[in-house]
PDB file of C-alpha atoms in Angstrom:
ATOM      1  CA  LYS F   1      -0.022  -0.140  -0.184  1.00 42.00           C
ATOM      2  CA  ASP F   2       2.397   2.489   0.766  1.00 46.00           C
ATOM      3  CA  SER F   3       4.646   1.141  -2.394  1.00 45.00           C
ATOM      4  CA  THR F   4       2.414   2.208  -4.873  1.00 47.00           C
ATOM      5  CA  MET F   5       1.148   5.314  -3.171  1.00 48.00           C
ATOM      6  CA  PRO F   6       3.771   7.382  -3.379  1.00 51.00           C
ATOM      7  CA  PRO F   7       5.103   7.145  -7.567  1.00 53.00           C
ATOM      8  CA  SER F   8       0.892   7.292  -8.273  1.00 63.00           C
ATOM      9  CA  PHE F   9       0.673  10.306  -6.397  1.00 63.00           C
ATOM     10  CA  PHE F  10       3.680  12.886  -7.619  1.00 64.00           C
ATOM     11  CA  GLU F  11       3.311  11.878 -11.425  1.00 72.00           C
ATOM     12  CA  LYS F  12      -0.210  13.513 -10.801  1.00 74.00           C
ATOM     13  CA  VAL F  13       1.112  16.963  -9.089  1.00 68.00           C
ATOM     14  CA  THR F  14       3.874  17.053 -11.832  1.00 74.00           C
ATOM     15  CA  ASN F  15       1.376  16.452 -14.896  1.00 76.00           C
ATOM     16  CA  ASP F  16      -0.591  19.706 -13.165  1.00 75.00           C
ATOM     17  CA  VAL F  17       2.294  21.556 -12.619  1.00 74.00           C
ATOM     18  CA  LEU F  18       3.407  21.604 -16.664  1.00 77.00           C
ATOM     19  CA  GLU F  19      -0.284  21.739 -17.792  1.00 79.00           C
ATOM     20  CA  ALA F  20      -0.341  24.723 -15.414  1.00 75.00           C
ATOM     21  CA  THR F  21       3.342  26.323 -16.877  1.00 76.00           C
ATOM     22  CA  GLU F  22       1.676  25.457 -20.471  1.00 78.00           C
ATOM     23  CA  GLN F  23      -1.722  27.548 -19.992  1.00 77.00           C
ATOM     24  CA  ILE F  24       0.590  30.408 -17.605  1.00 76.00           C
ATOM     25  CA  ALA F  25       3.124  30.663 -20.908  1.00 73.00           C
ATOM     26  CA  THR F  26      -0.201  30.557 -23.030  1.00 78.00           C
ATOM     27  CA  ARG F  27      -2.221  33.700 -21.210  1.00 74.00           C
ATOM     28  CA  PHE F  28       1.513  35.558 -21.205  1.00 71.00           C
ATOM     29  CA  GLU F  29       1.514  35.126 -24.824  1.00 75.00           C
ATOM     30  CA  GLU F  30      -2.135  36.161 -25.452  1.00 75.00           C
ATOM     31  CA  GLY F  31      -1.173  39.237 -23.058  1.00 70.00           C
ATOM     32  CA  LEU F  32       1.766  40.128 -25.053  1.00 66.00           C
ATOM     33  CA  SER F  33      -0.554  39.882 -27.992  1.00 70.00           C
ATOM     34  CA  VAL F  34      -3.293  42.022 -26.786  1.00 64.00           C
ATOM     35  CA  LEU F  35      -0.584  44.800 -25.992  1.00 63.00           C
ATOM     36  CA  MET F  36       0.943  44.918 -28.819  1.00 64.00           C
ATOM     37  CA  THR F  37      -1.869  43.939 -31.833  1.00 66.00           C
ATOM     38  CA  GLY F  38      -5.300  45.052 -29.479  1.00 56.00           C
ATOM     39  CA  SER F  39      -6.775  41.761 -30.165  1.00 56.00           C
ATOM     40  CA  LEU F  40      -6.182  38.276 -29.107  1.00 53.00           C
ATOM     41  CA  PRO F  41      -4.514  35.630 -31.731  1.00 55.00           C
ATOM     42  CA  ALA F  42      -6.375  33.235 -33.772  1.00 56.00           C
ATOM     43  CA  ASP F  43      -4.907  30.492 -32.196  1.00 54.00           C
ATOM     44  CA  SER F  44      -5.761  31.416 -28.470  1.00 51.00           C
ATOM     45  CA  LYS F  45      -9.106  31.884 -29.366  1.00 49.00           C
ATOM     46  CA  GLU F  46     -10.043  27.925 -30.100  1.00 50.00           C
ATOM     47  CA  GLY F  47      -8.532  27.113 -26.704  1.00 49.00           C
ATOM     48  CA  SER F  48      -5.212  25.856 -25.334  1.00 45.00           C
ATOM     49  CA  THR F  49      -4.094  22.304 -25.485  1.00 46.00           C
ATOM     50  CA  THR F  50      -3.983  20.615 -22.218  1.00 46.00           C
ATOM     51  CA  THR F  51      -1.705  17.574 -21.627  1.00 47.00           C
ATOM     52  CA  THR F  52      -3.415  14.674 -20.442  1.00 50.00           C
ATOM     53  CA  PRO F  53      -1.157  12.403 -18.052  1.00 50.00           C
ATOM     54  CA  PRO F  54      -0.121   9.130 -19.627  1.00 51.00           C
ATOM     55  CA  PRO F  55      -2.469   5.660 -17.940  1.00 51.00           C
ATOM     56  CA  ASN F  56      -0.944   4.479 -15.380  1.00 53.00           C
ATOM     57  CA  ASN F  57      -1.545   0.151 -15.665  1.00 50.00           C
ATOM     58  CA  ASN F  58      -0.245  -0.080 -11.803  1.00 50.00           C
ATOM     59  CA  ALA F  59      -3.750   0.498 -10.054  1.00 47.00           C
ATOM     60  CA  VAL F  60      -3.284   1.709  -6.734  1.00 47.00           C
ATOM     61  CA  PRO F  61      -5.002  -0.499  -3.970  1.00 46.00           C
ATOM     62  CA  ASP F  62      -6.648   0.791  -1.365  1.00 49.00           C
ATOM     63  CA  VAL F  63      -5.589   4.295  -0.967  1.00 45.00           C
ATOM     64  CA  ASP F  64      -6.611   6.690   1.854  1.00 48.00           C
ATOM     65  CA  ASP F  65      -9.059   9.714   1.149  1.00 49.00           C
ATOM     66  CA  ASP F  66      -6.790  12.130   2.988  1.00 47.00           C
ATOM     67  CA  PHE F  67      -3.798  11.215   1.234  1.00 43.00           C
ATOM     68  CA  LEU F  68      -5.288  11.652  -2.034  1.00 46.00           C
ATOM     69  CA  MET F  69      -6.318  15.196  -3.970  1.00 47.00           C
ATOM     70  CA  SER F  70      -8.633  16.332  -7.016  1.00 48.00           C
ATOM     71  CA  GLU F  71      -7.036  17.936  -9.735  1.00 46.00           C
ATOM     72  CA  GLU F  72      -9.408  20.448  -8.390  1.00 47.00           C
ATOM     73  CA  ASP F  73      -7.477  21.142  -5.365  1.00 48.00           C
ATOM     74  CA  ILE F  74      -4.068  20.916  -7.469  1.00 46.00           C
ATOM     75  CA  GLY F  75      -4.725  22.871 -10.600  1.00 47.00           C
ATOM     76  CA  SER F  76      -6.955  25.696  -8.280  1.00 51.00           C
ATOM     77  CA  PRO F  77      -4.267  27.683  -6.896  1.00 52.00           C
ATOM     78  CA  LEU F  78      -1.947  26.776 -10.584  1.00 52.00           C
ATOM     79  CA  GLN F  79      -4.726  28.685 -12.725  1.00 58.00           C
ATOM     80  CA  GLY F  80      -5.227  31.521  -9.859  1.00 61.00           C
ATOM     81  CA  ILE F  81      -1.298  31.730 -10.729  1.00 57.00           C
ATOM     82  CA  ALA F  82      -1.432  32.303 -14.451  1.00 55.00           C
ATOM     83  CA  ASP F  83      -4.938  34.834 -13.711  1.00 65.00           C
ATOM     84  CA  SER F  84      -2.738  37.148 -11.895  1.00 64.00           C
ATOM     85  CA  VAL F  85      -0.167  36.812 -14.388  1.00 56.00           C
ATOM     86  CA  ILE F  86      -2.435  37.892 -17.119  1.00 60.00           C
ATOM     87  CA  GLY F  87      -4.279  40.572 -14.686  1.00 64.00           C
ATOM     88  CA  ASP F  88      -0.617  42.292 -13.757  1.00 59.00           C
ATOM     89  CA  ILE F  89       0.169  42.520 -17.776  1.00 53.00           C
ATOM     90  CA  MET F  90      -3.403  44.118 -19.041  1.00 55.00           C
ATOM     91  CA  LYS F  91      -3.476  46.521 -15.434  1.00 58.00           C
ATOM     92  CA  ASP F  92       0.032  48.266 -17.244  1.00 55.00           C
ATOM     93  CA  GLN F  93      -1.905  49.722 -20.060  1.00 53.00           C
ATOM     94  CA  VAL F  94      -2.264  53.148 -19.622  1.00 56.00           C
ATOM     95  CA  GLY F  95      -5.709  54.990 -19.538  1.00 60.00           C
ATOM     96  CA  PRO F  96      -6.598  58.907 -20.114  1.00 60.00           C
ATOM     97  CA  GLN F  97      -4.438  60.947 -17.146  1.00 67.00           C
ATOM     98  CA  THR F  98      -5.051  64.705 -17.463  1.00 78.00           C
ATOM     99  CA  PRO F  99      -7.916  66.264 -17.858  1.00 75.00           C
ATOM    100  CA  MET F 100      -8.057  67.516 -21.293  1.00 79.00           C
ATOM    101  CA  GLU F 101      -7.429  63.427 -22.051  1.00 78.00           C
ATOM    102  CA  HIS F 102     -10.486  62.620 -19.743  1.00 75.00           C
ATOM    103  CA  PHE F 103     -12.635  65.222 -21.442  1.00 76.00           C
ATOM    104  CA  HIS F 104     -11.550  63.727 -25.077  1.00 79.00           C
ATOM    105  CA  ALA F 105     -12.329  60.370 -23.904  1.00 81.00           C
ATOM    106  CA  PHE F 106     -15.738  61.933 -22.021  1.00 79.00           C
ATOM    107  CA  ARG F 107     -16.892  62.765 -25.360  1.00 82.00           C
ATOM    108  CA  SER F 108     -15.910  60.089 -27.749  1.00 85.00           C
ATOM    109  CA  ALA F 109     -18.203  57.404 -25.553  1.00 84.00           C
ATOM    110  CA  ILE F 110     -21.354  59.913 -26.065  1.00 88.00           C
ATOM    111  CA  THR F 111     -22.877  59.331 -29.331  1.00 89.00           C
ATOM    112  CA  TRP F 112     -24.235  62.663 -30.315  1.00 91.00           C
ATOM    113  CA  THR F 113     -26.071  61.897 -33.204  1.00 91.00           C
ATOM    114  CA  GLU F 114     -28.471  59.885 -31.641  1.00 92.00           C
ATOM    115  CA  PRO F 115     -32.370  60.988 -30.850  1.00 93.00           C
ATOM    116  CA  PHE F 116     -31.579  61.185 -27.082  1.00 93.00           C
ATOM    117  CA  ILE F 117     -28.848  63.391 -26.894  1.00 93.00           C
ATOM    118  CA  LEU F 118     -29.838  66.198 -29.527  1.00 94.00           C
ATOM    119  CA  SER F 119     -33.150  65.976 -27.376  1.00 94.00           C
ATOM    120  CA  LEU F 120     -31.273  66.729 -24.279  1.00 94.00           C
ATOM    121  CA  LEU F 121     -29.000  69.773 -25.770  1.00 95.00           C
ATOM    122  CA  GLY F 122     -32.840  70.980 -27.324  1.00 95.00           C
ATOM    123  CA  PHE F 123     -33.881  70.496 -23.514  1.00 96.00           C
ATOM    124  CA  HIS F 124     -30.572  73.041 -22.393  1.00 95.00           C
ATOM    125  CA  VAL F 125     -31.405  75.427 -25.870  1.00 96.00           C
ATOM    126  CA  VAL F 126     -34.985  76.234 -24.722  1.00 95.00           C
ATOM    127  CA  MET F 127     -33.927  76.217 -20.411  1.00 95.00           C
ATOM    128  CA  PHE F 128     -31.239  78.634 -21.495  1.00 95.00           C
ATOM    129  CA  LEU F 129     -33.822  81.297 -23.470  1.00 94.00           C
ATOM    130  CA  LEU F 130     -36.248  81.088 -20.400  1.00 93.00           C
ATOM    131  CA  CYS F 131     -33.701  82.208 -17.931  1.00 92.00           C
ATOM    132  CA  TYR F 132     -32.891  84.564 -20.384  1.00 91.00           C
ATOM    133  CA  TRP F 133     -36.125  85.594 -20.341  1.00 91.00           C
ATOM    134  CA  ALA F 134     -36.938  85.994 -16.482  1.00 90.00           C
ATOM    135  CA  SER F 135     -33.918  87.396 -16.062  1.00 87.00           C
ATOM    136  CA  ARG F 136     -34.386  90.842 -18.345  1.00 83.00           C
ATOM    137  CA  LYS F 137     -35.000  94.206 -16.526  1.00 76.00           C
ATOM    138  CA  ASN F 138     -38.753  94.761 -17.500  1.00 76.00           C
ATOM    139  CA  ARG F 139     -39.682  91.169 -16.093  1.00 78.00           C
ATOM    140  CA  GLY F 140     -40.609  90.877 -12.325  1.00 78.00           C
ATOM    141  CA  LEU F 141     -39.334  89.052  -9.180  1.00 82.00           C
ATOM    142  CA  ALA F 142     -42.436  86.759  -9.524  1.00 86.00           C
ATOM    143  CA  ALA F 143     -41.184  85.227 -13.048  1.00 87.00           C
ATOM    144  CA  ARG F 144     -37.131  84.716 -11.836  1.00 89.00           C
ATOM    145  CA  CYS F 145     -38.169  83.372  -8.845  1.00 89.00           C
ATOM    146  CA  THR F 146     -40.282  80.601 -10.213  1.00 91.00           C
ATOM    147  CA  VAL F 147     -37.699  79.814 -12.949  1.00 92.00           C
ATOM    148  CA  MET F 148     -35.035  79.221 -10.067  1.00 90.00           C
ATOM    149  CA  VAL F 149     -37.182  76.280  -8.223  1.00 92.00           C
ATOM    150  CA  PHE F 150     -38.091  75.122 -11.545  1.00 93.00           C
ATOM    151  CA  VAL F 151     -34.336  74.399 -12.213  1.00 93.00           C
ATOM    152  CA  GLY F 152     -33.597  74.140  -8.248  1.00 91.00           C
ATOM    153  CA  ALA F 153     -36.351  71.290  -8.342  1.00 93.00           C
ATOM    154  CA  LEU F 154     -35.003  69.599 -11.589  1.00 93.00           C
ATOM    155  CA  VAL F 155     -31.392  69.089 -10.059  1.00 92.00           C
ATOM    156  CA  ARG F 156     -33.106  67.966  -6.529  1.00 92.00           C
ATOM    157  CA  GLY F 157     -34.836  65.100  -8.692  1.00 93.00           C
ATOM    158  CA  ALA F 158     -31.553  64.415 -10.612  1.00 92.00           C
ATOM    159  CA  GLU F 159     -30.981  61.060  -8.965  1.00 91.00           C
ATOM    160  CA  TYR F 160     -33.849  59.651  -9.279  1.00 93.00           C
ATOM    161  CA  ILE F 161     -34.186  60.960 -12.843  1.00 93.00           C
ATOM    162  CA  ASN F 162     -30.729  58.830 -13.356  1.00 93.00           C
ATOM    163  CA  SER F 163     -32.175  55.732 -11.385  1.00 92.00           C
ATOM    164  CA  PHE F 164     -35.644  55.405 -14.198  1.00 92.00           C
ATOM    165  CA  ALA F 165     -33.633  55.585 -16.735  1.00 92.00           C
ATOM    166  CA  ALA F 166     -30.760  53.427 -15.707  1.00 91.00           C
ATOM    167  CA  SER F 167     -33.950  50.290 -15.673  1.00 91.00           C
ATOM    168  CA  ARG F 168     -34.909  52.177 -19.086  1.00 90.00           C
ATOM    169  CA  TRP F 169     -32.810  53.046 -21.360  1.00 92.00           C
ATOM    170  CA  GLU F 170     -32.706  50.393 -24.412  1.00 91.00           C
ATOM    171  CA  SER F 171     -36.082  52.215 -25.139  1.00 91.00           C
ATOM    172  CA  PHE F 172     -34.529  55.443 -25.577  1.00 91.00           C
ATOM    173  CA  ALA F 173     -30.605  55.665 -25.770  1.00 91.00           C
ATOM    174  CA  THR F 174     -28.366  53.391 -27.955  1.00 89.00           C
ATOM    175  CA  GLN F 175     -26.359  52.892 -24.645  1.00 90.00           C
ATOM    176  CA  ASN F 176     -27.077  52.357 -20.749  1.00 90.00           C
ATOM    177  CA  TYR F 177     -25.120  56.495 -20.386  1.00 91.00           C
ATOM    178  CA  PHE F 178     -27.129  55.884 -16.654  1.00 91.00           C
ATOM    179  CA  ASP F 179     -24.475  54.447 -14.386  1.00 88.00           C
ATOM    180  CA  LYS F 180     -24.674  54.339 -10.413  1.00 87.00           C
ATOM    181  CA  ASN F 181     -22.551  57.436  -9.310  1.00 87.00           C
ATOM    182  CA  GLY F 182     -24.364  59.403 -11.388  1.00 89.00           C
ATOM    183  CA  VAL F 183     -21.337  61.102 -14.301  1.00 89.00           C
ATOM    184  CA  PHE F 184     -23.156  61.824 -17.042  1.00 92.00           C
ATOM    185  CA  VAL F 185     -26.406  62.744 -15.463  1.00 92.00           C
ATOM    186  CA  GLY F 186     -24.488  65.246 -13.483  1.00 92.00           C
ATOM    187  CA  ILE F 187     -22.357  66.772 -16.181  1.00 91.00           C
ATOM    188  CA  MET F 188     -24.874  66.524 -19.273  1.00 92.00           C
ATOM    189  CA  PHE F 189     -28.057  67.303 -17.140  1.00 94.00           C
ATOM    190  CA  CYS F 190     -27.123  69.641 -14.127  1.00 94.00           C
ATOM    191  CA  GLY F 191     -24.485  71.297 -15.594  1.00 93.00           C
ATOM    192  CA  PRO F 192     -25.940  73.482 -17.845  1.00 94.00           C
ATOM    193  CA  LEU F 193     -28.369  74.333 -15.713  1.00 94.00           C
ATOM    194  CA  PHE F 194     -25.927  75.556 -12.731  1.00 93.00           C
ATOM    195  CA  LEU F 195     -24.882  77.516 -15.301  1.00 94.00           C
ATOM    196  CA  ASN F 196     -27.773  78.663 -16.560  1.00 93.00           C
ATOM    197  CA  CYS F 197     -28.426  79.814 -12.443  1.00 92.00           C
ATOM    198  CA  PHE F 198     -25.210  81.278 -12.566  1.00 93.00           C
ATOM    199  CA  MET F 199     -25.841  83.524 -15.676  1.00 92.00           C
ATOM    200  CA  MET F 200     -29.764  84.141 -13.607  1.00 91.00           C
ATOM    201  CA  LEU F 201     -27.455  85.655 -10.531  1.00 91.00           C
ATOM    202  CA  ILE F 202     -25.050  87.545 -12.541  1.00 92.00           C
ATOM    203  CA  LEU F 203     -27.538  89.096 -14.363  1.00 90.00           C
ATOM    204  CA  SER F 204     -29.475  89.976 -11.290  1.00 88.00           C
ATOM    205  CA  LEU F 205     -26.596  91.444  -9.028  1.00 89.00           C
ATOM    206  CA  ARG F 206     -25.903  93.468 -12.648  1.00 89.00           C
ATOM    207  CA  GLU F 207     -29.430  95.295 -12.766  1.00 87.00           C
ATOM    208  CA  ALA F 208     -29.054  95.742  -8.895  1.00 87.00           C
ATOM    209  CA  SER F 209     -25.920  97.478  -8.682  1.00 89.00           C
ATOM    210  CA  GLN F 210     -27.073  99.421 -12.438  1.00 88.00           C
ATOM    211  CA  LEU F 211     -30.816 100.498 -10.104  1.00 86.00           C
ATOM    212  CA  LEU F 212     -28.205 101.172  -6.870  1.00 90.00           C
ATOM    213  CA  VAL F 213     -26.143 104.007  -8.956  1.00 91.00           C
ATOM    214  CA  GLU F 214     -29.241 105.494 -10.854  1.00 89.00           C
ATOM    215  CA  VAL F 215     -30.737 105.540  -6.642  1.00 91.00           C
ATOM    216  CA  LYS F 216     -27.527 107.560  -5.673  1.00 91.00           C
ATOM    217  CA  THR F 217     -27.402 109.818  -8.696  1.00 91.00           C
ATOM    218  CA  MET F 218     -31.528 110.878  -8.348  1.00 91.00           C
ATOM    219  CA  GLU F 219     -30.656 111.547  -4.602  1.00 90.00           C
ATOM    220  CA  ILE F 220     -27.422 113.640  -5.270  1.00 91.00           C
ATOM    221  CA  LYS F 221     -29.283 115.351  -7.987  1.00 89.00           C
ATOM    222  CA  ARG F 222     -31.733 115.667  -5.223  1.00 89.00           C
ATOM    223  CA  LYS F 223     -29.629 117.387  -2.726  1.00 88.00           C
ATOM    224  CA  ARG F 224     -28.179 119.991  -5.444  1.00 87.00           C
ATOM    225  CA  GLU F 225     -31.601 121.116  -6.190  1.00 86.00           C
ATOM    226  CA  LEU F 226     -32.527 121.371  -2.180  1.00 86.00           C
ATOM    227  CA  ALA F 227     -29.460 122.776  -2.420  1.00 85.00           C
ATOM    228  CA  LYS F 228     -29.792 125.833  -4.989  1.00 82.00           C
ATOM    229  CA  LYS F 229     -33.703 126.303  -3.392  1.00 82.00           C
ATOM    230  CA  GLY F 230     -32.362 126.785  -0.284  1.00 79.00           C
ATOM    231  CA  LYS F 231     -29.827 129.951  -1.824  1.00 79.00           C
ATOM    232  CA  LYS F 232     -32.520 131.259  -3.786  1.00 76.00           C
ATOM    233  CA  GLU F 233     -34.758 131.763  -1.107  1.00 76.00           C
ATOM    234  CA  LYS F 234     -32.027 133.023   1.661  1.00 75.00           C
ATOM    235  CA  GLU F 235     -31.038 135.187  -1.523  1.00 74.00           C
ATOM    236  CA  GLY F 236     -34.628 136.686  -1.351  1.00 71.00           C
ATOM    237  CA  LYS F 237     -34.677 138.119   2.330  1.00 71.00           C
ATOM    238  CA  LYS F 238     -31.315 139.419   2.263  1.00 69.00           C
ATOM    239  CA  ASN F 239     -33.105 141.898  -0.537  1.00 68.00           C
ATOM    240  CA  LYS F 240     -35.769 142.806   0.949  1.00 61.00           C
TER     241      LYS F 240
END
């Protein structure tokens, strides 16, 4: 029993090590091919060949289960080594680094000609015109407050809009723009609305400064008129 067990066990371990070594070499070649050409080689897509251990004619009589290791138990750690090698190769690929590169990557990821994106751009054009109309001098405070409250409600509900659109994007878009972090909604939906509110704030401050200048100018003119009137009254009294 003890004389026949070690040769069979170590023979199985040797065959599994050789098989895992071939898998590591194959994965390494695939990683180099991806880095150099951007695609996998044709022979790797068909699957790597595995080495079949030679048949053992010597039967192993009544070996305890504690001394035997299944093929999965031996292959799993070695398969993990192969996966870690290809992972180390793929993680060295360089992505966008600078803000400009991130901007170009974001712009390239959007299909600008699809109806959903065009409709979103049209919505922002309408909102810009509405905000500009409400910020003109001849408009009252009520119109500005109404527009700003409406914009605030849209921004406040952006999270719910993102969740709703993520579950139904197939019906109106060509790809899923709505990730769980809400990057697309934050940039393409909330960003222009914030700019519109900022524009309304700037125009309101500009109008308030102009009104302040006009009020001060009228106050100075009023004081000058009162001073001239008082001077004339004093001169009239002296002449009498």
